[in-house]
PDB file of C-alpha atoms in Angstrom:
ATOM      1  CA  MET A  19       0.000   0.000   0.000  1.00  0.00           C
ATOM      2  CA  ASN A  20       2.449   2.642  -1.199  1.00  0.00           C
ATOM      3  CA  GLY A  21       0.776   4.205  -4.246  1.00  0.00           C
ATOM      4  CA  LEU A  22       1.242   7.914  -4.798  1.00  0.00           C
ATOM      5  CA  ILE A  23      -1.870  10.008  -4.087  1.00  0.00           C
ATOM      6  CA  SER A  24      -2.292  13.326  -5.884  1.00  0.00           C
ATOM      7  CA  ILE A  25      -4.246  15.894  -3.852  1.00  0.00           C
ATOM      8  CA  ILE A  26      -5.555  18.625  -6.166  1.00  0.00           C
ATOM      9  CA  VAL A  27      -6.551  21.919  -4.532  1.00  0.00           C
ATOM     10  CA  PRO A  28      -8.000  24.890  -6.473  1.00  0.00           C
ATOM     11  CA  VAL A  29      -7.106  28.109  -4.625  1.00  0.00           C
ATOM     12  CA  TYR A  30      -9.023  31.371  -4.938  1.00  0.00           C
ATOM     13  CA  LYS A  31      -9.697  34.081  -2.340  1.00  0.00           C
ATOM     14  CA  VAL A  32      -9.277  31.785   0.669  1.00  0.00           C
ATOM     15  CA  GLU A  33      -6.447  33.507   2.530  1.00  0.00           C
ATOM     16  CA  LYS A  34      -8.362  32.961   5.773  1.00  0.00           C
ATOM     17  CA  TYR A  35      -8.564  29.178   5.283  1.00  0.00           C
ATOM     18  CA  ILE A  36      -5.645  28.083   3.076  1.00  0.00           C
ATOM     19  CA  HIS A  37      -3.223  27.405   5.957  1.00  0.00           C
ATOM     20  CA  ARG A  38      -5.713  25.006   7.554  1.00  0.00           C
ATOM     21  CA  CYS A  39      -6.237  23.208   4.246  1.00  0.00           C
ATOM     22  CA  ILE A  40      -2.530  22.719   3.535  1.00  0.00           C
ATOM     23  CA  GLU A  41      -1.722  21.786   7.134  1.00  0.00           C
ATOM     24  CA  SER A  42      -4.352  19.028   6.961  1.00  0.00           C
ATOM     25  CA  ALA A  43      -2.401  17.481   4.079  1.00  0.00           C
ATOM     26  CA  LEU A  44       0.886  17.808   5.942  1.00  0.00           C
ATOM     27  CA  ALA A  45      -0.682  16.092   8.958  1.00  0.00           C
ATOM     28  CA  GLN A  46      -1.692  12.951   7.037  1.00  0.00           C
ATOM     29  CA  THR A  47      -0.596   9.632   8.529  1.00  0.00           C
ATOM     30  CA  TYR A  48      -0.115   8.366   4.957  1.00  0.00           C
ATOM     31  CA  ARG A  49       3.002  10.088   3.622  1.00  0.00           C
ATOM     32  CA  ASN A  50       3.250   9.166  -0.062  1.00  0.00           C
ATOM     33  CA  TRP A  51       1.341  12.071  -1.571  1.00  0.00           C
ATOM     34  CA  GLU A  52       1.836  15.111  -3.733  1.00  0.00           C
ATOM     35  CA  LEU A  53      -0.123  18.290  -3.085  1.00  0.00           C
ATOM     36  CA  ILE A  54      -0.930  20.338  -6.185  1.00  0.00           C
ATOM     37  CA  LEU A  55      -2.024  23.850  -5.258  1.00  0.00           C
ATOM     38  CA  VAL A  56      -3.572  25.683  -8.208  1.00  0.00           C
ATOM     39  CA  ASP A  57      -3.522  29.431  -7.635  1.00  0.00           C
ATOM     40  CA  ASP A  58      -6.418  30.407  -9.884  1.00  0.00           C
ATOM     41  CA  GLY A  59      -5.453  34.075 -10.162  1.00  0.00           C
ATOM     42  CA  SER A  60      -6.296  34.701  -6.513  1.00  0.00           C
ATOM     43  CA  PRO A  61      -6.111  38.473  -5.785  1.00  0.00           C
ATOM     44  CA  ASP A  62      -5.078  38.036  -2.141  1.00  0.00           C
ATOM     45  CA  ARG A  63      -1.913  36.501  -0.618  1.00  0.00           C
ATOM     46  CA  CYS A  64      -2.873  32.905  -1.416  1.00  0.00           C
ATOM     47  CA  GLY A  65      -0.271  32.599  -4.166  1.00  0.00           C
ATOM     48  CA  GLN A  66       2.566  33.652  -1.859  1.00  0.00           C
ATOM     49  CA  ILE A  67       1.327  31.387   0.919  1.00  0.00           C
ATOM     50  CA  CYS A  68       1.290  28.406  -1.452  1.00  0.00           C
ATOM     51  CA  ASP A  69       4.804  29.213  -2.692  1.00  0.00           C
ATOM     52  CA  SER A  70       6.042  29.419   0.903  1.00  0.00           C
ATOM     53  CA  TYR A  71       4.779  25.935   1.699  1.00  0.00           C
ATOM     54  CA  ALA A  72       6.221  24.555  -1.569  1.00  0.00           C
ATOM     55  CA  SER A  73       9.655  25.924  -0.673  1.00  0.00           C
ATOM     56  CA  GLU A  74       9.598  23.880   2.535  1.00  0.00           C
ATOM     57  CA  ASP A  75       8.220  20.550   1.242  1.00  0.00           C
ATOM     58  CA  SER A  76       9.191  18.992  -2.096  1.00  0.00           C
ATOM     59  CA  ARG A  77       5.868  17.138  -2.243  1.00  0.00           C
ATOM     60  CA  ILE A  78       4.029  20.435  -2.703  1.00  0.00           C
ATOM     61  CA  HIS A  79       3.724  21.900  -6.192  1.00  0.00           C
ATOM     62  CA  VAL A  80       2.158  25.223  -7.139  1.00  0.00           C
ATOM     63  CA  ILE A  81       0.553  26.296 -10.402  1.00  0.00           C
ATOM     64  CA  HIS A  82      -0.116  30.003 -10.943  1.00  0.00           C
ATOM     65  CA  LYS A  83      -2.685  30.734 -13.641  1.00  0.00           C
ATOM     66  CA  ARG A  84      -5.245  33.276 -14.744  1.00  0.00           C
ATOM     67  CA  ASN A  85      -8.603  32.982 -13.062  1.00  0.00           C
ATOM     68  CA  GLY A  86     -10.698  30.437 -14.913  1.00  0.00           C
ATOM     69  CA  GLY A  87     -12.937  28.958 -12.248  1.00  0.00           C
ATOM     70  CA  LEU A  88     -13.000  25.743 -10.261  1.00  0.00           C
ATOM     71  CA  SER A  89     -13.131  23.386 -13.251  1.00  0.00           C
ATOM     72  CA  SER A  90     -10.238  25.117 -14.978  1.00  0.00           C
ATOM     73  CA  ALA A  91      -8.123  24.933 -11.817  1.00  0.00           C
ATOM     74  CA  ARG A  92      -8.838  21.255 -11.224  1.00  0.00           C
ATOM     75  CA  ASN A  93      -8.106  20.468 -14.870  1.00  0.00           C
ATOM     76  CA  ALA A  94      -4.777  22.274 -14.574  1.00  0.00           C
ATOM     77  CA  GLY A  95      -3.945  20.045 -11.612  1.00  0.00           C
ATOM     78  CA  LEU A  96      -5.011  16.915 -13.464  1.00  0.00           C
ATOM     79  CA  LYS A  97      -2.705  17.863 -16.324  1.00  0.00           C
ATOM     80  CA  ILE A  98       0.446  17.627 -14.205  1.00  0.00           C
ATOM     81  CA  CYS A  99      -0.460  15.155 -11.455  1.00  0.00           C
ATOM     82  CA  LYS A 100       1.549  11.929 -11.274  1.00  0.00           C
ATOM     83  CA  GLY A 101      -0.434   9.960  -8.713  1.00  0.00           C
ATOM     84  CA  ASP A 102      -1.681   6.406  -8.956  1.00  0.00           C
ATOM     85  CA  TYR A 103      -4.717   7.789  -7.126  1.00  0.00           C
ATOM     86  CA  ILE A 104      -6.359  11.216  -7.132  1.00  0.00           C
ATOM     87  CA  THR A 105      -8.408  13.103  -4.583  1.00  0.00           C
ATOM     88  CA  PHE A 106      -9.834  16.614  -4.641  1.00  0.00           C
ATOM     89  CA  LEU A 107      -9.689  19.023  -1.725  1.00  0.00           C
ATOM     90  CA  ASP A 108     -11.349  22.435  -1.761  1.00  0.00           C
ATOM     91  CA  SER A 109      -9.168  25.154  -0.269  1.00  0.00           C
ATOM     92  CA  ASP A 110     -11.581  26.203   2.487  1.00  0.00           C
ATOM     93  CA  ASP A 111     -12.063  22.559   3.542  1.00  0.00           C
ATOM     94  CA  TYR A 112      -9.677  20.137   5.224  1.00  0.00           C
ATOM     95  CA  LEU A 113      -8.871  16.447   5.594  1.00  0.00           C
ATOM     96  CA  MET A 114      -9.076  14.317   8.720  1.00  0.00           C
ATOM     97  CA  PRO A 115      -5.573  13.073   9.687  1.00  0.00           C
ATOM     98  CA  ASN A 116      -6.229   9.451   8.657  1.00  0.00           C
ATOM     99  CA  ALA A 117      -8.128  10.321   5.467  1.00  0.00           C
ATOM    100  CA  LEU A 118      -5.575   9.227   2.865  1.00  0.00           C
ATOM    101  CA  GLU A 119      -4.520   6.134   4.788  1.00  0.00           C
ATOM    102  CA  ASP A 120      -8.098   4.981   5.263  1.00  0.00           C
ATOM    103  CA  LEU A 121      -9.102   5.718   1.676  1.00  0.00           C
ATOM    104  CA  ILE A 122      -6.175   3.987  -0.003  1.00  0.00           C
ATOM    105  CA  HIS A 123      -6.396   0.992   2.332  1.00  0.00           C
ATOM    106  CA  ALA A 124     -10.040   0.522   1.329  1.00  0.00           C
ATOM    107  CA  SER A 125      -9.192   0.944  -2.345  1.00  0.00           C
ATOM    108  CA  VAL A 126      -6.327  -1.568  -2.300  1.00  0.00           C
ATOM    109  CA  SER A 127      -7.889  -4.151   0.002  1.00  0.00           C
ATOM    110  CA  GLN A 128     -11.217  -4.153  -1.849  1.00  0.00           C
ATOM    111  CA  LYS A 129      -9.797  -3.474  -5.317  1.00  0.00           C
ATOM    112  CA  ALA A 130     -12.051  -0.441  -5.679  1.00  0.00           C
ATOM    113  CA  ASP A 131     -11.665   2.246  -8.340  1.00  0.00           C
ATOM    114  CA  LEU A 132     -13.677   4.750  -6.295  1.00  0.00           C
ATOM    115  CA  VAL A 133     -13.868   5.006  -2.510  1.00  0.00           C
ATOM    116  CA  MET A 134     -16.159   7.472  -0.792  1.00  0.00           C
ATOM    117  CA  GLY A 135     -15.623   8.413   2.838  1.00  0.00           C
ATOM    118  CA  ILE A 136     -17.948  10.114   5.289  1.00  0.00           C
ATOM    119  CA  ASN A 137     -17.751  13.882   5.610  1.00  0.00           C
ATOM    120  CA  PHE A 138     -18.566  16.407   8.299  1.00  0.00           C
ATOM    121  CA  LEU A 139     -20.252  19.739   7.617  1.00  0.00           C
ATOM    122  CA  LEU A 140     -18.496  22.615   9.405  1.00  0.00           C
ATOM    123  CA  ARG A 141     -21.165  25.164  10.296  1.00  0.00           C
ATOM    124  CA  PRO A 142     -20.524  28.926  10.538  1.00  0.00           C
ATOM    125  CA  ASP A 143     -20.811  28.628  14.337  1.00  0.00           C
ATOM    126  CA  GLY A 144     -17.906  26.140  14.359  1.00  0.00           C
ATOM    127  CA  SER A 145     -19.969  23.034  15.045  1.00  0.00           C
ATOM    128  CA  LEU A 146     -19.493  19.807  13.086  1.00  0.00           C
ATOM    129  CA  GLN A 147     -22.397  17.806  11.728  1.00  0.00           C
ATOM    130  CA  GLN A 148     -22.235  14.481   9.930  1.00  0.00           C
ATOM    131  CA  ASP A 149     -23.842  14.606   6.494  1.00  0.00           C
ATOM    132  CA  THR A 150     -27.390  13.230   6.310  1.00  0.00           C
ATOM    133  CA  TRP A 151     -26.756  10.477   3.729  1.00  0.00           C
ATOM    134  CA  VAL A 152     -24.797   8.495   6.298  1.00  0.00           C
ATOM    135  CA  ALA A 153     -27.974   7.274   8.015  1.00  0.00           C
ATOM    136  CA  GLN A 154     -29.039   5.379   4.892  1.00  0.00           C
ATOM    137  CA  TYR A 155     -25.755   4.368   3.274  1.00  0.00           C
ATOM    138  CA  GLY A 156     -23.063   4.621   5.940  1.00  0.00           C
ATOM    139  CA  ASN A 157     -23.433   1.205   7.533  1.00  0.00           C
ATOM    140  CA  SER A 158     -24.448  -1.037   4.662  1.00  0.00           C
ATOM    141  CA  ASP A 159     -22.597  -3.385   2.350  1.00  0.00           C
ATOM    142  CA  ILE A 160     -24.021  -2.054  -0.887  1.00  0.00           C
ATOM    143  CA  SER A 161     -23.083  -3.343  -4.337  1.00  0.00           C
ATOM    144  CA  SER A 162     -21.306  -1.091  -6.808  1.00  0.00           C
ATOM    145  CA  HIS A 163     -24.354  -1.210  -9.045  1.00  0.00           C
ATOM    146  CA  GLU A 164     -26.624   0.046  -6.271  1.00  0.00           C
ATOM    147  CA  LEU A 165     -24.121   2.771  -5.385  1.00  0.00           C
ATOM    148  CA  ARG A 166     -24.033   3.780  -9.040  1.00  0.00           C
ATOM    149  CA  ARG A 167     -27.819   4.083  -9.046  1.00  0.00           C
ATOM    150  CA  ALA A 168     -27.690   6.146  -5.838  1.00  0.00           C
ATOM    151  CA  PHE A 169     -25.211   8.607  -7.356  1.00  0.00           C
ATOM    152  CA  LEU A 170     -27.224   8.914 -10.562  1.00  0.00           C
ATOM    153  CA  ARG A 171     -30.446   9.761  -8.736  1.00  0.00           C
ATOM    154  CA  ASP A 172     -28.463  12.080  -6.412  1.00  0.00           C
ATOM    155  CA  SER A 173     -29.273  10.104  -3.259  1.00  0.00           C
ATOM    156  CA  LEU A 174     -25.537  10.012  -2.566  1.00  0.00           C
ATOM    157  CA  PRO A 175     -23.742  13.381  -2.759  1.00  0.00           C
ATOM    158  CA  ASN A 176     -22.229  14.086  -6.155  1.00  0.00           C
ATOM    159  CA  TYR A 177     -19.300  16.053  -4.737  1.00  0.00           C
ATOM    160  CA  ALA A 178     -15.917  15.406  -6.324  1.00  0.00           C
ATOM    161  CA  TRP A 179     -14.207  15.845  -2.945  1.00  0.00           C
ATOM    162  CA  GLY A 180     -14.272  13.320  -0.105  1.00  0.00           C
ATOM    163  CA  LYS A 181     -13.480  10.475  -2.485  1.00  0.00           C
ATOM    164  CA  LEU A 182     -10.411   8.656  -3.775  1.00  0.00           C
ATOM    165  CA  TYR A 183     -10.249   7.776  -7.469  1.00  0.00           C
ATOM    166  CA  HIS A 184      -7.962   5.411  -9.288  1.00  0.00           C
ATOM    167  CA  ALA A 185      -6.106   7.656 -11.727  1.00  0.00           C
ATOM    168  CA  SER A 186      -7.386   5.655 -14.710  1.00  0.00           C
ATOM    169  CA  LEU A 187     -10.897   7.048 -14.120  1.00  0.00           C
ATOM    170  CA  LEU A 188      -9.648  10.567 -14.853  1.00  0.00           C
ATOM    171  CA  SER A 189      -7.117   9.769 -17.569  1.00  0.00           C
ATOM    172  CA  HIS A 190      -9.312  11.256 -20.309  1.00  0.00           C
ATOM    173  CA  LEU A 191     -12.095  12.904 -18.315  1.00  0.00           C
ATOM    174  CA  ARG A 192     -12.086  16.597 -17.413  1.00  0.00           C
ATOM    175  CA  PHE A 193     -14.352  19.002 -15.562  1.00  0.00           C
ATOM    176  CA  PRO A 194     -16.588  21.217 -17.749  1.00  0.00           C
ATOM    177  CA  GLU A 195     -15.002  24.653 -17.879  1.00  0.00           C
ATOM    178  CA  GLY A 196     -17.115  27.798 -17.787  1.00  0.00           C
ATOM    179  CA  GLN A 197     -19.924  25.912 -16.047  1.00  0.00           C
ATOM    180  CA  ASN A 198     -21.099  25.745 -12.437  1.00  0.00           C
ATOM    181  CA  MET A 199     -22.237  22.491 -10.767  1.00  0.00           C
ATOM    182  CA  GLU A 200     -19.157  20.819 -12.239  1.00  0.00           C
ATOM    183  CA  ASP A 201     -19.151  18.048  -9.634  1.00  0.00           C
ATOM    184  CA  LEU A 202     -22.739  17.096 -10.412  1.00  0.00           C
ATOM    185  CA  TRP A 203     -21.791  17.051 -14.108  1.00  0.00           C
ATOM    186  CA  ILE A 204     -18.690  14.851 -13.842  1.00  0.00           C
ATOM    187  CA  MET A 205     -19.777  12.310 -11.224  1.00  0.00           C
ATOM    188  CA  PRO A 206     -22.104  10.245 -13.469  1.00  0.00           C
ATOM    189  CA  HIS A 207     -19.182   9.716 -15.854  1.00  0.00           C
ATOM    190  CA  LEU A 208     -16.900   8.661 -12.999  1.00  0.00           C
ATOM    191  CA  VAL A 209     -19.371   6.193 -11.513  1.00  0.00           C
ATOM    192  CA  GLU A 210     -20.073   4.769 -14.963  1.00  0.00           C
ATOM    193  CA  SER A 211     -16.367   4.009 -15.452  1.00  0.00           C
ATOM    194  CA  ALA A 212     -15.704   2.669 -11.950  1.00  0.00           C
ATOM    195  CA  ARG A 213     -15.792  -1.114 -11.926  1.00  0.00           C
ATOM    196  CA  LYS A 214     -16.021  -1.275  -8.150  1.00  0.00           C
ATOM    197  CA  MET A 215     -17.078   1.393  -5.643  1.00  0.00           C
ATOM    198  CA  VAL A 216     -17.175   1.212  -1.866  1.00  0.00           C
ATOM    199  CA  ILE A 217     -18.435   3.358   0.987  1.00  0.00           C
ATOM    200  CA  LEU A 218     -15.809   3.797   3.690  1.00  0.00           C
ATOM    201  CA  THR A 219     -17.565   4.176   7.046  1.00  0.00           C
ATOM    202  CA  LYS A 220     -14.939   6.531   8.445  1.00  0.00           C
ATOM    203  CA  ASN A 221     -14.855  10.312   8.583  1.00  0.00           C
ATOM    204  CA  VAL A 222     -12.307  11.598   6.091  1.00  0.00           C
ATOM    205  CA  TYR A 223     -13.311  15.124   5.069  1.00  0.00           C
ATOM    206  CA  VAL A 224     -14.606  18.359   6.592  1.00  0.00           C
ATOM    207  CA  TYR A 225     -16.697  20.520   4.279  1.00  0.00           C
ATOM    208  CA  SER A 226     -16.706  24.144   5.392  1.00  0.00           C
ATOM    209  CA  GLN A 227     -19.817  26.283   5.158  1.00  0.00           C
ATOM    210  CA  GLU A 228     -17.991  29.273   6.677  1.00  0.00           C
ATOM    211  CA  ASN A 229     -16.844  30.986   3.489  1.00  0.00           C
ATOM    212  CA  SER A 230     -18.976  33.969   2.451  1.00  0.00           C
ATOM    213  CA  GLU A 231     -17.475  33.741  -1.042  1.00  0.00           C
ATOM    214  CA  SER A 232     -19.192  30.386  -1.459  1.00  0.00           C
ATOM    215  CA  ILE A 233     -21.613  29.808  -4.304  1.00  0.00           C
ATOM    216  CA  LEU A 234     -24.226  29.199  -1.605  1.00  0.00           C
ATOM    217  CA  HIS A 235     -24.056  32.926  -0.900  1.00  0.00           C
ATOM    218  CA  ALA A 236     -23.892  34.009  -4.548  1.00  0.00           C
ATOM    219  CA  GLY A 237     -25.953  36.797  -6.067  1.00  0.00           C
ATOM    220  CA  ARG A 238     -29.288  36.225  -7.736  1.00  0.00           C
ATOM    221  CA  GLU A 239     -27.973  36.176 -11.315  1.00  0.00           C
ATOM    222  CA  LYS A 240     -25.323  33.640 -10.369  1.00  0.00           C
ATOM    223  CA  SER A 241     -28.026  31.589  -8.673  1.00  0.00           C
ATOM    224  CA  VAL A 242     -29.998  31.505 -11.935  1.00  0.00           C
ATOM    225  CA  ASN A 243     -26.911  30.292 -13.762  1.00  0.00           C
ATOM    226  CA  THR A 244     -26.231  27.714 -11.071  1.00  0.00           C
ATOM    227  CA  ARG A 245     -29.748  26.326 -11.395  1.00  0.00           C
ATOM    228  CA  TYR A 246     -29.376  26.205 -15.187  1.00  0.00           C
ATOM    229  CA  CYS A 247     -26.053  24.383 -14.826  1.00  0.00           C
ATOM    230  CA  GLN A 248     -27.741  21.961 -12.442  1.00  0.00           C
ATOM    231  CA  PHE A 249     -30.202  21.262 -15.256  1.00  0.00           C
ATOM    232  CA  LEU A 250     -27.289  20.625 -17.644  1.00  0.00           C
ATOM    233  CA  ALA A 251     -25.592  18.351 -15.105  1.00  0.00           C
ATOM    234  CA  PHE A 252     -28.716  16.257 -14.588  1.00  0.00           C
ATOM    235  CA  LEU A 253     -28.908  15.811 -18.356  1.00  0.00           C
ATOM    236  CA  GLU A 254     -25.606  13.931 -17.978  1.00  0.00           C
ATOM    237  CA  HIS A 255     -27.201  11.773 -15.280  1.00  0.00           C
ATOM    238  CA  ILE A 256     -30.040  10.936 -17.671  1.00  0.00           C
ATOM    239  CA  LYS A 257     -27.544  10.053 -20.395  1.00  0.00           C
ATOM    240  CA  ILE A 258     -25.574   7.679 -18.167  1.00  0.00           C
ATOM    241  CA  ALA A 259     -28.682   6.164 -16.534  1.00  0.00           C
ATOM    242  CA  ARG A 260     -29.981   5.222 -19.986  1.00  0.00           C
ATOM    243  CA  LYS A 261     -26.775   3.243 -20.505  1.00  0.00           C
ATOM    244  CA  VAL A 262     -26.345   1.530 -17.133  1.00  0.00           C
ATOM    245  CA  ASP A 263     -29.806   1.189 -15.526  1.00  0.00           C
ATOM    246  CA  LYS A 264     -33.067   2.839 -16.551  1.00  0.00           C
ATOM    247  CA  THR A 265     -34.829   2.018 -13.276  1.00  0.00           C
ATOM    248  CA  ASP A 266     -34.345   5.445 -11.744  1.00  0.00           C
ATOM    249  CA  LEU A 267     -34.977   7.521 -14.878  1.00  0.00           C
ATOM    250  CA  PRO A 268     -38.340   8.849 -13.562  1.00  0.00           C
ATOM    251  CA  ILE A 269     -36.612  10.197 -10.431  1.00  0.00           C
ATOM    252  CA  ILE A 270     -33.767  11.730 -12.427  1.00  0.00           C
ATOM    253  CA  MET A 271     -36.208  13.221 -14.950  1.00  0.00           C
ATOM    254  CA  LYS A 272     -38.113  14.808 -12.076  1.00  0.00           C
ATOM    255  CA  ARG A 273     -34.943  16.355 -10.641  1.00  0.00           C
ATOM    256  CA  THR A 274     -33.936  17.615 -14.074  1.00  0.00           C
ATOM    257  CA  SER A 275     -37.376  19.112 -14.718  1.00  0.00           C
ATOM    258  CA  HIS A 276     -37.376  20.808 -11.335  1.00  0.00           C
ATOM    259  CA  ALA A 277     -33.977  22.416 -11.998  1.00  0.00           C
ATOM    260  CA  ALA A 278     -35.115  23.508 -15.473  1.00  0.00           C
ATOM    261  CA  ILE A 279     -38.335  25.077 -14.188  1.00  0.00           C
ATOM    262  CA  ARG A 280     -36.550  26.864 -11.345  1.00  0.00           C
ATOM    263  CA  ALA A 281     -33.912  28.265 -13.696  1.00  0.00           C
ATOM    264  CA  TYR A 282     -36.531  29.482 -16.170  1.00  0.00           C
ATOM    265  CA  LEU A 283     -38.703  31.156 -13.547  1.00  0.00           C
ATOM    266  CA  MET A 284     -35.801  32.736 -11.646  1.00  0.00           C
ATOM    267  CA  ASN A 285     -34.573  34.124 -14.946  1.00  0.00           C
ATOM    268  CA  ARG A 286     -37.806  36.111 -15.326  1.00  0.00           C
ATOM    269  CA  GLN A 287     -36.875  38.201 -12.299  1.00  0.00           C
ATOM    270  CA  TYR A 288     -33.109  38.201 -12.816  1.00  0.00           C
ATOM    271  CA  PRO A 289     -32.570  37.829 -16.597  1.00  0.00           C
ATOM    272  CA  CYS A 290     -29.253  36.275 -17.524  1.00  0.00           C
ATOM    273  CA  LEU A 291     -30.086  33.212 -19.652  1.00  0.00           C
ATOM    274  CA  SER A 292     -29.740  33.500 -23.419  1.00  0.00           C
ATOM    275  CA  ASP A 293     -32.621  32.775 -25.791  1.00  0.00           C
ATOM    276  CA  LYS A 294     -30.800  29.576 -26.760  1.00  0.00           C
ATOM    277  CA  GLU A 295     -30.626  28.450 -23.136  1.00  0.00           C
ATOM    278  CA  LYS A 296     -34.299  29.212 -22.540  1.00  0.00           C
ATOM    279  CA  ASP A 297     -35.208  27.330 -25.721  1.00  0.00           C
ATOM    280  CA  GLU A 298     -33.200  24.348 -24.483  1.00  0.00           C
ATOM    281  CA  ILE A 299     -35.242  24.285 -21.287  1.00  0.00           C
ATOM    282  CA  ARG A 300     -38.536  24.509 -23.185  1.00  0.00           C
ATOM    283  CA  ARG A 301     -37.510  21.715 -25.539  1.00  0.00           C
ATOM    284  CA  PHE A 302     -36.627  19.451 -22.632  1.00  0.00           C
ATOM    285  CA  LEU A 303     -39.846  20.157 -20.747  1.00  0.00           C
ATOM    286  CA  THR A 304     -41.861  19.604 -23.922  1.00  0.00           C
ATOM    287  CA  LYS A 305     -40.108  16.353 -24.781  1.00  0.00           C
ATOM    288  CA  TYR A 306     -40.660  14.973 -21.281  1.00  0.00           C
ATOM    289  CA  SER A 307     -44.027  16.576 -20.596  1.00  0.00           C
ATOM    290  CA  LYS A 308     -45.351  13.291 -19.180  1.00  0.00           C
ATOM    291  CA  CYS A 309     -42.774  13.314 -16.387  1.00  0.00           C
ATOM    292  CA  SER A 310     -44.587  13.178 -13.043  1.00  0.00           C
ATOM    293  CA  LEU A 311     -44.329  16.395 -11.010  1.00  0.00           C
ATOM    294  CA  SER A 312     -46.076  18.039  -8.075  1.00  0.00           C
ATOM    295  CA  PRO A 313     -49.277  19.955  -8.968  1.00  0.00           C
ATOM    296  CA  GLY A 314     -47.518  23.310  -8.631  1.00  0.00           C
ATOM    297  CA  LEU A 315     -44.665  22.293 -10.924  1.00  0.00           C
ATOM    298  CA  LEU A 316     -47.122  20.805 -13.421  1.00  0.00           C
ATOM    299  CA  VAL A 317     -48.792  24.189 -13.785  1.00  0.00           C
ATOM    300  CA  LYS A 318     -45.461  25.984 -14.134  1.00  0.00           C
ATOM    301  CA  ARG A 319     -44.237  23.473 -16.718  1.00  0.00           C
ATOM    302  CA  PHE A 320     -47.445  23.933 -18.731  1.00  0.00           C
ATOM    303  CA  LEU A 321     -47.052  27.722 -18.698  1.00  0.00           C
ATOM    304  CA  ILE A 322     -43.387  27.489 -19.775  1.00  0.00           C
ATOM    305  CA  ILE A 323     -44.071  24.983 -22.558  1.00  0.00           C
ATOM    306  CA  HIS A 324     -46.875  27.142 -23.953  1.00  0.00           C
ATOM    307  CA  ASP A 325     -44.798  30.305 -23.649  1.00  0.00           C
ATOM    308  CA  PHE A 326     -47.046  32.145 -21.199  1.00  0.00           C
ATOM    309  CA  PHE A 327     -43.923  33.528 -19.523  1.00  0.00           C
TER     310      PHE A 327
END
């Protein structure tokens, strides 16, 4: 169990949190890792902080690039990483000390291409809360096929972080640049390619909800775009579900329709979608007009399809 793990960290406007993130990598009980810090044109001191750490530890590498967003930064890291395994760490989050050791042990011992650990949510008040999916999936021996279905219907979180991937899964796959909800977009492709997946019933990752720069606190126009990108991401889930198991298509269709309707209606108040994007939503809702929805959403879908808005 000595494979190299590449930890890819996009860095942007997180001067308050970046030390904690990097220190969590340095504190790992598993030592064979490389840390790739991608300074995505951060306007604060993040770039200098990353360089300072790199000068003290040869396992740390820094990329400085123009700002291109989360997907662009992760793709830049994927381009140079050398690991047998890859994990993603957001720069305002941090790893539990045994995270890499536990993840790679599960991957090697169970011959798994994708291992997902349990994560904590770090609240703004400093409290830690275990994520809600654990109650259903955290203590069960579930087949890879059932896990794949759970990811596709979004019952398991489609975050790229908190997981360990065999490098082969990402050899030709990249995050969609210029698009939000990139994790939701890429995960169906990863779970399609993974021959075996396992849930590791150990806490490995802490997801911070402290950062006011987070997309959760974004402006209204960005929220419209995020909802539209969620619609695009769920289209990928539909595409993969058609190939691997059509059982959950009604659930996925419902989620996709809901995202499409929300994006379209939010755009009325905060216009930012192009005519082409609005037409794409209408075409989808028209094509799948028999998809079961709540009464309120049925009315809204009807009004969108018939161009009453």
